[in-house]
Coordinates of C-alpha atoms in Angstrom, one line a residue:
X1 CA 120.4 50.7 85.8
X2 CA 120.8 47.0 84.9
X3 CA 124.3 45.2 85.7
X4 CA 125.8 45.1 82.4
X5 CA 124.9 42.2 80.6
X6 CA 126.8 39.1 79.6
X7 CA 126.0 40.4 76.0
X8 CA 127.7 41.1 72.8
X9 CA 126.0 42.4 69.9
X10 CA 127.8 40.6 66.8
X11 CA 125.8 42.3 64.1
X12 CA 122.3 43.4 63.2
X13 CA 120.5 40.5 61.6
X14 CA 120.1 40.9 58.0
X15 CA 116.2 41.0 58.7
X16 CA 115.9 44.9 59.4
X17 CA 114.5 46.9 57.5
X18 CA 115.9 50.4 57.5
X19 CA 115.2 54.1 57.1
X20 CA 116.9 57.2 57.2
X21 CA 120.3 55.6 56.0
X22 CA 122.0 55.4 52.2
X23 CA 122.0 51.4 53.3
X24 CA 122.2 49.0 56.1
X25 CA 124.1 50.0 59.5
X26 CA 126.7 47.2 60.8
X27 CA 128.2 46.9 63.9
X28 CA 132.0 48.9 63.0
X29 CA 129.9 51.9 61.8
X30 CA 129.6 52.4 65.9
X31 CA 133.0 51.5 66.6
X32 CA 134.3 54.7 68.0
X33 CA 131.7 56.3 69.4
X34 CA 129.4 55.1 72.4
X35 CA 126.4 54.0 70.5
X36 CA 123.1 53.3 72.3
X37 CA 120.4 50.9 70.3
X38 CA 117.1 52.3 71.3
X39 CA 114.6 49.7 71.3
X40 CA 110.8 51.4 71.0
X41 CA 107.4 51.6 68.9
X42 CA 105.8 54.7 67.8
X43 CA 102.6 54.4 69.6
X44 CA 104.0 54.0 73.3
X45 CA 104.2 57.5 74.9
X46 CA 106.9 56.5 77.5
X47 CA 108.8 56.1 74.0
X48 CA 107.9 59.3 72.8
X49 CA 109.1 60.8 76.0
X50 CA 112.3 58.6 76.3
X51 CA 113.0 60.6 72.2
X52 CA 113.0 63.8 74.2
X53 CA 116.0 62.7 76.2
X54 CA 118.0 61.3 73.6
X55 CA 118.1 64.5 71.4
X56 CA 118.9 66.4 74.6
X57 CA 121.8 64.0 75.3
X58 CA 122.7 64.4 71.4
X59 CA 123.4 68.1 71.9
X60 CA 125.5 67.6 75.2
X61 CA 127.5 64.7 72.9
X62 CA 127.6 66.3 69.4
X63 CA 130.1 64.0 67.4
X64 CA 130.7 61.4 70.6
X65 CA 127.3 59.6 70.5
X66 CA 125.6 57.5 68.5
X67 CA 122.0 57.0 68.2
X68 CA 120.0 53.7 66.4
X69 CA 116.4 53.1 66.9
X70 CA 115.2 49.5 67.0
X71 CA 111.3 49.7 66.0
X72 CA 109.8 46.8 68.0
X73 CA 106.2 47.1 66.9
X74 CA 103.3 46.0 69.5
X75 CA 100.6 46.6 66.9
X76 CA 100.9 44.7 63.4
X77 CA 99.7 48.5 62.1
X78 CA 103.2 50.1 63.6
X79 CA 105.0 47.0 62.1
X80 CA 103.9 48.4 58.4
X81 CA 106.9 50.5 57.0
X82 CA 105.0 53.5 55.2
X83 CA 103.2 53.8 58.6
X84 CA 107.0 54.0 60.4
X85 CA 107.8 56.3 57.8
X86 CA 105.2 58.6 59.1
X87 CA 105.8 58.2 62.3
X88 CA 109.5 58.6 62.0
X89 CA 108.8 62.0 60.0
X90 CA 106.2 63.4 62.4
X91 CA 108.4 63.1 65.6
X92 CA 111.4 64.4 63.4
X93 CA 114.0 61.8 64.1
X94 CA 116.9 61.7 62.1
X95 CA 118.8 59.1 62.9
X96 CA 119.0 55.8 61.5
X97 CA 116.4 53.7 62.2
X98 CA 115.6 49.9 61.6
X99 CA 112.2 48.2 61.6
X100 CA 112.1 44.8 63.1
X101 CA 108.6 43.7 63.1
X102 CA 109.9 39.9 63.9
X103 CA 111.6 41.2 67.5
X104 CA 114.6 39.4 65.9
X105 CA 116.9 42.1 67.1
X106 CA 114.9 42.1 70.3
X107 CA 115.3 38.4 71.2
X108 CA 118.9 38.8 70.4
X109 CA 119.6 41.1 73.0
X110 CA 117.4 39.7 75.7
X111 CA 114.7 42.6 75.4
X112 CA 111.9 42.6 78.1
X113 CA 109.9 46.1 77.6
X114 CA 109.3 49.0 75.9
X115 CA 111.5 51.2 75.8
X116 CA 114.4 49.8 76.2
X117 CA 118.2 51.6 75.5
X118 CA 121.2 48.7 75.3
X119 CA 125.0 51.0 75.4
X120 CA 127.8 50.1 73.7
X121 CA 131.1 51.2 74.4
X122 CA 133.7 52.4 71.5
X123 CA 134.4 49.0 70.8
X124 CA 131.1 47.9 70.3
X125 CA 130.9 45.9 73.9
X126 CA 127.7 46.0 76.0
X127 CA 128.0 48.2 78.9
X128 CA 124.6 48.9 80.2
X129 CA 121.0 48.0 79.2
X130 CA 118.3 50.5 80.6
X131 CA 114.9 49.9 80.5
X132 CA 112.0 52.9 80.9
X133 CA 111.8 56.4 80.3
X134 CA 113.4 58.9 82.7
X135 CA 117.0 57.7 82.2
X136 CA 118.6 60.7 81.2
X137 CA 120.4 61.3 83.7
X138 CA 122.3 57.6 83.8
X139 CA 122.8 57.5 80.8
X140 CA 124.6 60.3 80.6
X141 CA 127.4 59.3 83.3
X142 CA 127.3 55.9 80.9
X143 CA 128.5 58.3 78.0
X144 CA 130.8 60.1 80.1
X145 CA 132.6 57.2 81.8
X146 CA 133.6 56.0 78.0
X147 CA 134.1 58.8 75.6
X148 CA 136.8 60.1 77.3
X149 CA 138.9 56.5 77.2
X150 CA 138.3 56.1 73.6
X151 CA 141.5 56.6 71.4
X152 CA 139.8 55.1 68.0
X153 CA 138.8 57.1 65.2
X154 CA 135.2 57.9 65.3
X155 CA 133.2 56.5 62.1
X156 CA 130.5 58.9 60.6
X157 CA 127.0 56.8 60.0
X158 CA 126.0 57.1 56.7
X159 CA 122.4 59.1 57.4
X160 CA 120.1 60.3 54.7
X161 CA 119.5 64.7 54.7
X162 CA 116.7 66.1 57.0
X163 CA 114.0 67.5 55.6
X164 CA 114.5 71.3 55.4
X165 CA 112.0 73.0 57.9
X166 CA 110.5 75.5 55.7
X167 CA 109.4 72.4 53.5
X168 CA 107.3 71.4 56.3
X169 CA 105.1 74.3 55.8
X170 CA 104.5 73.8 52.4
X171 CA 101.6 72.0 53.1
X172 CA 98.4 73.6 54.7
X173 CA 98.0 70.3 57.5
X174 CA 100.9 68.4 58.7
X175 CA 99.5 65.1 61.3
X176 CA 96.4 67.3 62.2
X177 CA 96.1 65.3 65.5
X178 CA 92.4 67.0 67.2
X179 CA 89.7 68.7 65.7
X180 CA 87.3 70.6 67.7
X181 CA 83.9 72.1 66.0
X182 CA 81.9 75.0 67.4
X183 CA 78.2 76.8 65.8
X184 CA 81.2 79.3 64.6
X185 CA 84.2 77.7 63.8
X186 CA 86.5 74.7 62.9
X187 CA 89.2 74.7 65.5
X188 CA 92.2 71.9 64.2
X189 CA 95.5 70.9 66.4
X190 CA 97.9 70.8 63.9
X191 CA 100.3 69.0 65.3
X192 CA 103.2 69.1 62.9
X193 CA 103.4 72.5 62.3
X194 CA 102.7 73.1 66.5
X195 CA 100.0 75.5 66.1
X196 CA 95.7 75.9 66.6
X197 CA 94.2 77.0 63.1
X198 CA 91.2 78.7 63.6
X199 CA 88.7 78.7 60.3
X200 CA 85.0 79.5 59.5
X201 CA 83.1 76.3 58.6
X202 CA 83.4 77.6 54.8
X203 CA 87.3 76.4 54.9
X204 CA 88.5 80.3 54.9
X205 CA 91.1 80.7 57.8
X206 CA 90.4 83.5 60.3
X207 CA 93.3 83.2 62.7
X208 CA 96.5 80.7 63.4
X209 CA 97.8 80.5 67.3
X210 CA 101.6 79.8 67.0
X211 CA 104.7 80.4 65.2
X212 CA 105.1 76.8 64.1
X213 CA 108.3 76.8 66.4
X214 CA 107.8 74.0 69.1
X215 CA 108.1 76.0 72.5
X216 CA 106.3 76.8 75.4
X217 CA 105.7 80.9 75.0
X218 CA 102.8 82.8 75.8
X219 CA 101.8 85.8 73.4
X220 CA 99.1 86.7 71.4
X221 CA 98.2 84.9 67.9
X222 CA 101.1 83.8 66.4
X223 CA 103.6 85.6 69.1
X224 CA 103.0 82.7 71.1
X225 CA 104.6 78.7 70.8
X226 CA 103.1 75.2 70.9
X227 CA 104.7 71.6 70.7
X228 CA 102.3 69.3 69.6
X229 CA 99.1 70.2 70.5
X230 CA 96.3 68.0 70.2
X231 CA 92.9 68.1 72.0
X232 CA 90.5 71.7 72.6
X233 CA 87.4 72.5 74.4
X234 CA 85.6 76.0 74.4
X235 CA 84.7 77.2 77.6
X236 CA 83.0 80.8 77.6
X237 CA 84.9 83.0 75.7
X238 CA 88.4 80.7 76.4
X239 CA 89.6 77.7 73.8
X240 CA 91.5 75.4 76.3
X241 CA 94.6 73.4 74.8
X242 CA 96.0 69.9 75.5
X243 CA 99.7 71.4 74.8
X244 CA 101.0 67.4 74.6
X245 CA 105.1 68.1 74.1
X246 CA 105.0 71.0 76.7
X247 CA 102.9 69.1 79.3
X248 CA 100.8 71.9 79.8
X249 CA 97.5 73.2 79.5
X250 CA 96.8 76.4 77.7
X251 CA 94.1 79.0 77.7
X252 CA 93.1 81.1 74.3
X253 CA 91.4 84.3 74.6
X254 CA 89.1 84.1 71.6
X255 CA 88.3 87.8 71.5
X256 CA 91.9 89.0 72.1
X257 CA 94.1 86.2 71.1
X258 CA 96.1 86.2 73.9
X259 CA 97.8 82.5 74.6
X260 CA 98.0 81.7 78.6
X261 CA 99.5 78.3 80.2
X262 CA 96.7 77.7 82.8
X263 CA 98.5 74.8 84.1
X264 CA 102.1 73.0 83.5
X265 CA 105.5 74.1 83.2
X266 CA 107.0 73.0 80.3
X267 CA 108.7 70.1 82.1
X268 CA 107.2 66.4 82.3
X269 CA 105.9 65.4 85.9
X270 CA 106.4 61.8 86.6
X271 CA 103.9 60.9 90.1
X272 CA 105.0 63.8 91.6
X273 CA 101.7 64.3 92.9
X274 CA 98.3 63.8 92.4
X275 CA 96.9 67.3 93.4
X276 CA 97.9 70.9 93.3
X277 CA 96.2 73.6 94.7
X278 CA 97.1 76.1 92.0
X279 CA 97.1 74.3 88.3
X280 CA 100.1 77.0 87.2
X281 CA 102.6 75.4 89.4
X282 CA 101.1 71.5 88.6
X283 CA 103.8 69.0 86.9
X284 CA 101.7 67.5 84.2
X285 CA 102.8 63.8 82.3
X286 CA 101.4 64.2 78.1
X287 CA 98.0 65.6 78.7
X288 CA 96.3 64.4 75.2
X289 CA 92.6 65.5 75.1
X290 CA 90.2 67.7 77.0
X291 CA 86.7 68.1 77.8
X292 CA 84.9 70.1 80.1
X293 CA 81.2 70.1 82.1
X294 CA 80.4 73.2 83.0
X295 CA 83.4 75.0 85.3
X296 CA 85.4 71.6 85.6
X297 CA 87.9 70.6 82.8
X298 CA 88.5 66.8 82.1
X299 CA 92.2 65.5 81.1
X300 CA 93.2 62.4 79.3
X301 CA 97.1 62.1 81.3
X302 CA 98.2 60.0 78.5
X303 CA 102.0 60.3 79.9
X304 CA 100.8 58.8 83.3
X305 CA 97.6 56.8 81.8
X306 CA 95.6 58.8 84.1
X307 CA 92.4 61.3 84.0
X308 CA 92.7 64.7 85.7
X309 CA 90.1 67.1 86.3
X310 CA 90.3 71.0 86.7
X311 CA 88.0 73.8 88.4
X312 CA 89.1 76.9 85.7
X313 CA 86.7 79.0 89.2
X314 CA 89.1 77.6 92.0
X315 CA 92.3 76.6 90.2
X316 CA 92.6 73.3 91.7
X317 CA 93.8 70.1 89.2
X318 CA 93.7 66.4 90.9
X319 CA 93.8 63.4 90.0
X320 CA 90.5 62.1 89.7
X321 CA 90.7 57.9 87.8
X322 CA 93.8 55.3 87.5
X323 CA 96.4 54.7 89.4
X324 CA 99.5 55.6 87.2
X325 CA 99.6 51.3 86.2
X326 CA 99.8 50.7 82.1
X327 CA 96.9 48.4 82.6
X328 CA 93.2 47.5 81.9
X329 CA 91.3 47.4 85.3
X330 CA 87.4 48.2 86.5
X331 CA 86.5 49.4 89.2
X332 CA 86.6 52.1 92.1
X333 CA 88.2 55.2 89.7
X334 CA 91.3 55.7 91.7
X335 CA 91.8 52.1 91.7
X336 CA 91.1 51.7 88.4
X337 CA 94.0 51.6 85.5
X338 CA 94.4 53.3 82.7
X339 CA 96.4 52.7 79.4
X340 CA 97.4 55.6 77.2
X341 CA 94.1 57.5 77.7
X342 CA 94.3 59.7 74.6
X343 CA 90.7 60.5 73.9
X344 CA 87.7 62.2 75.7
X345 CA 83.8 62.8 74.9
X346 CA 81.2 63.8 77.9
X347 CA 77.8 62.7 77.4
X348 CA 74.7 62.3 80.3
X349 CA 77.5 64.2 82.1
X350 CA 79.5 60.4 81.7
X351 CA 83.1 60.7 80.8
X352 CA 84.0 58.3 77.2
X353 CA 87.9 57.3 76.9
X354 CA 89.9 56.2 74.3
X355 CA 92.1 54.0 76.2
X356 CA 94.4 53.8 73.3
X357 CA 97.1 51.0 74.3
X358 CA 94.4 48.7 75.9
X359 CA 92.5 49.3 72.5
X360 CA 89.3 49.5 74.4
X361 CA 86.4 52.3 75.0
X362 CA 86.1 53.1 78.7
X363 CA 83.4 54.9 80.7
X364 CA 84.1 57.1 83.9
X365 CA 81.5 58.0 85.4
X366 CA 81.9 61.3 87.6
X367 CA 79.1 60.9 90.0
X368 CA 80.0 56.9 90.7
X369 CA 83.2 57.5 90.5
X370 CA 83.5 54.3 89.2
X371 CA 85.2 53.5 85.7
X372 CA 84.1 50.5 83.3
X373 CA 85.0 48.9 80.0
X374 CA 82.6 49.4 77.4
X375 CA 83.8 47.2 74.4
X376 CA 87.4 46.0 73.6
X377 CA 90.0 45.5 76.2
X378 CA 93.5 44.1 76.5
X379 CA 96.9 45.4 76.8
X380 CA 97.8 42.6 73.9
X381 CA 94.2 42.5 72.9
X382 CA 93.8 44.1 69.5
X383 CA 92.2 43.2 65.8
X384 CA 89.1 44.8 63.6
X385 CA 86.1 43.0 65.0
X386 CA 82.4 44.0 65.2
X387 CA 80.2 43.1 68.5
X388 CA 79.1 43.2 71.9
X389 CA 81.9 44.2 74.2
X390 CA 84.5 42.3 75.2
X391 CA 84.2 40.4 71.9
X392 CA 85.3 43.6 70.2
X393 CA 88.4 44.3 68.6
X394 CA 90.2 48.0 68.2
X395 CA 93.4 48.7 66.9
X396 CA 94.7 51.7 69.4
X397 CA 91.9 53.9 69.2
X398 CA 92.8 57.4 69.4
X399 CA 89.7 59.7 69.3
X400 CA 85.7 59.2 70.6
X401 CA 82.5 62.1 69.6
X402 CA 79.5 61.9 71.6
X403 CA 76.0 62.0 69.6
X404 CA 72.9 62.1 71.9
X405 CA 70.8 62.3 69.2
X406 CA 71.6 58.6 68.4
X407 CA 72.5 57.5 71.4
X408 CA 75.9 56.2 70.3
X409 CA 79.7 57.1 70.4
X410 CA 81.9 57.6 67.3
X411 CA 85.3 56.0 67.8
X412 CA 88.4 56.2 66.1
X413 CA 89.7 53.0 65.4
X414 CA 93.0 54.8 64.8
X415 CA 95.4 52.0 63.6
X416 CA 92.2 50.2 61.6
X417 CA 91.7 53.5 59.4
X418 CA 88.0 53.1 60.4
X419 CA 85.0 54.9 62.0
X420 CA 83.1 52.8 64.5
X421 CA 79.5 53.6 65.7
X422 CA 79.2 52.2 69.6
X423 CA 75.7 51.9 71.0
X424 CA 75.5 52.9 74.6
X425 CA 72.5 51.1 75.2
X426 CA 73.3 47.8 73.6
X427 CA 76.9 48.0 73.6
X428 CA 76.5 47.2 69.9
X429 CA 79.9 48.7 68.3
X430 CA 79.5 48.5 64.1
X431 CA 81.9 49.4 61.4
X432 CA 80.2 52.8 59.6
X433 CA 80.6 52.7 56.1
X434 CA 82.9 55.6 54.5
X435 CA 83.5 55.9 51.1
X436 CA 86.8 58.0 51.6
X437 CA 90.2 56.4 52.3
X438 CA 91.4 56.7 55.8
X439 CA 94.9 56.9 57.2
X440 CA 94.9 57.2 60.8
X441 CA 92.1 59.3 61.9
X442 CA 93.0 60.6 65.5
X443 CA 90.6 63.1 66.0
X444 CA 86.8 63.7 66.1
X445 CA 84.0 66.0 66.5
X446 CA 80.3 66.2 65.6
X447 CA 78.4 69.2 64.7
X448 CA 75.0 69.2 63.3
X449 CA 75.1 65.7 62.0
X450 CA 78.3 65.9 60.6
X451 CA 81.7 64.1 61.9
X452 CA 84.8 65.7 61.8
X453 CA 87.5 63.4 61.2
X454 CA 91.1 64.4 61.7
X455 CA 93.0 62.3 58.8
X456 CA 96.2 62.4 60.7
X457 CA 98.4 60.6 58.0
X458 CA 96.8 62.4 55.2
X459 CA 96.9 65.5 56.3
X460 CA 93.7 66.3 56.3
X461 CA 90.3 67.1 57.9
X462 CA 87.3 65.2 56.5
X463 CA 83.6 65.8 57.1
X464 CA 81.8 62.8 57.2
X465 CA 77.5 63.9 56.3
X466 CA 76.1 61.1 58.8
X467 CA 72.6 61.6 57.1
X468 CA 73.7 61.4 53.5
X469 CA 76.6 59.2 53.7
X470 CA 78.9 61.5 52.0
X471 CA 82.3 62.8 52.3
X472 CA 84.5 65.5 51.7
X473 CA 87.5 67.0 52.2
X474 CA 87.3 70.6 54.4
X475 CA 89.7 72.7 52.6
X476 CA 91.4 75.4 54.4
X477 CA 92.1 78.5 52.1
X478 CA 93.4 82.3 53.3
X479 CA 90.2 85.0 53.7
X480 CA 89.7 86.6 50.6
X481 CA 90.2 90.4 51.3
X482 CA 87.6 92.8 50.0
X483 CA 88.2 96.0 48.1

């Protein structure tokens, strides 16, 4: 923890833009309580970690605390309000939250990283400023040491009504995040309702894993919990499962529907180690997509910008590329860094990454063991630009496909709304032409010529007919039963 600084916070600058509130917050609406300005952006996952910990210390504080997120947006995407809105509504945050695209707020209170938590006391006085995830813990003796001085009257922030959670189900998607296609089925991650729809490749749903609670139980079907899952891969007669808010990996019995954790524990490891000998006592960090090559698993370790692998025969999960550094850097594998690694596709038994926060495509290769940037690359490095690559320009690309048949990798441009086309042999990446209107695809997957594009912020899954051209939307309906 930071000495406290020689800081006051006068007042928010009228700048903001804000959400989740009847109007603008001032500084006396936290007089009171101890109020902690969390400054983060959407896309960083130590952010989305560091939201885990401030809804935990909500509970132990219920009336005493006071929670305001500063949005500080890295990408000029995240700085665009309806796409804060989305964000906002996917990770289920209800307090009140103020978009400052022009680090106005940020400069004001000397910020240096994301995230970032500044504490005030009762008064509204600086008493701490944090920076990092993993601060739970310190923060909580912050709170301590002042809610029990305080003798003012505490003021009630004027917060707009949560969403009622059997609205959310209304809808047959919410922020699909992965889709995964098989000669059988349609397998989607969907994400906002914390479950893995199963459907035939007619739209009609054959099974749901998950009771839309987000939770790490095992059980069978809908018995069992997820919290936000996102990438699959079918191995034998198993669907594996990037569980992403449970840090875990979990194993579906297709024929019985029994749900396993194979590896993880429910709780986030933070470079505890980089090996365990059996995967069901391994501390895992956001494990966003997998992939798999015969008996070994692939892992994107998003949380810890890594890439794991796992033998499903011996039980073993290492680290096998990056060092645990937010960075971009080639090289020897174990050497080499990693940032926000959210997307996998094997081809030529090479290992394609969507290094989101670097904005770049990256390729590990596992017989080399040597990783190397394809096209894009930079931690700041971002924009929508065709080429050869380092001249190329993503916008936090989130999901890559492999297609042998022409040679090339499909890539997400996430924050773009676009599907790329990258040329393995040139290098050549191209915009691909869709005549359907994208909002944040984040997931892929090819099967018989065509792409399966998860349309996170619309809900959707569309199917992309990379012969034809054409698109449509894959509607999920319920099986028609037979008399």
């Amino acid at each position: 923890m930071a000495g406290t600084p020689d800081l006051r916070v006068s007042e928010f600058p009228t700048s903001l833009t804000w959400l989740n509130t009847s109007r603008p917050i001032t500084i006396d609406d936290l007089k009171g309580n101890v109020s902690l300005l969390v400054f983060w952006r959407y896309s960083s996952v130590n952010c989305l970690h560091l939201i885990a910990e401030i809804k935990q210390l909500q509970k132990m504080f219920m009336g005493q605390l006071s929670i305001i997120w500063i949005h500080s947006p890295k990408f000029k995407t995240e700085g665009e309000l309806s796409e804060l809105e989305s964000a906002i509504d996917y990770l289920k945050i209800t307090d009140p939250v103020a978009n400052d695209p022009d680090f106005a707020l940020w400069r004001a209170c000397s910020i240096r990283a994301w995230p970032s938590i500044l504490a005030l006391d009762p008064q509204g006085k600086v008493i701490g400023l944090l920076r990092g995830e993993g601060r739970q813990q310190q923060l909580e003796e912050i709170i301590r040491n002042h809610v029990a001085v305080t003798d003012m009257d505490r003021n009630r922030l004027p917060v707009l009504e949560a969403k009622n959670e059997t609205e959310l189900f209304d809808v047959a998607l919410r922020f699909p995040g992965k889709v995964y296609v098989t000669r059988e089925y349609v397998y989607i991650a969907d994400s906002g309702h914390h479950r893995i729809i199963e459907a035939y490749h007619s739209g009609e749903i054959k099974r749901i894993f998950g009771s839309g609670v987000p939770a790490l139980v095992n059980g069978r079907e809908q018995q069992a919990c997820f919290h936000y899952p996102q990438g699959m891969t079918q191995l034998g007669e198993f669907l594996f499962v990037s569980d992403t808010g449970n840090h875990a990996i979990r194993r579906i019995h297709l024929s019985t529907g029994e749900v396993l954790t194979v590896a993880g524990n429910g709780k986030q490891g933070r470079y505890i180690a980089d090996q365990y000998t059996h995967s069901d006592k391994s501390l895992l960090n956001s494990p966003w997509d997998i992939c798999h090559y015969e008996n070994t698993l692939y892992i994107a370790m998003a949380g810890q910008h890594q890439i794991w692998s796992m033998n499903v025969k011996s039980d073993g999960i290492t680290r096998i590329a990056g060092t645990g550094r937010e960075d971009i850097f080639d090289g020897e594998a174990k050497e080499a860094c990693f940032a926000k690694p959210v997307g996998l596709a094997l081809m030529y038994n090479k290992l394609y990454v969507a290094d989101a926060d670097t904005s770049s495509i990256r390729l590990l290769d596992p017989e080399s063991m040597c990783v190397n940037t394809l096209a894009g690359g930079g931690l700041f490095v971002y924009g929508d630009r065709e080429g050869i690559g380092g001249k190329v320009r993503f916008q936090h690309p989130m999901a890559v496909a492999a297609d042998p048949g022409r040679n090339a990798i499909w890539v997400a441009d996430t924050y773009n709304s676009r599907i790329k086309r990258l040329d393995i042999t040139t290098l050549q990446v191209s915009r691909y032409p869709v005549d359907y209107e994208l909002d944040n695809p984040a997931g892929l997957s090819l099967h018989d010529d065509i792409l399966y594009i998860a349309n996170t912020n619309a809900h959707q899954i569309v199917c992309l007919d990379l012969k034809t051209r054409e698109t449509r939307e894959f509607v999920l309906h319920e099986v028609e039963e037979t008399v």
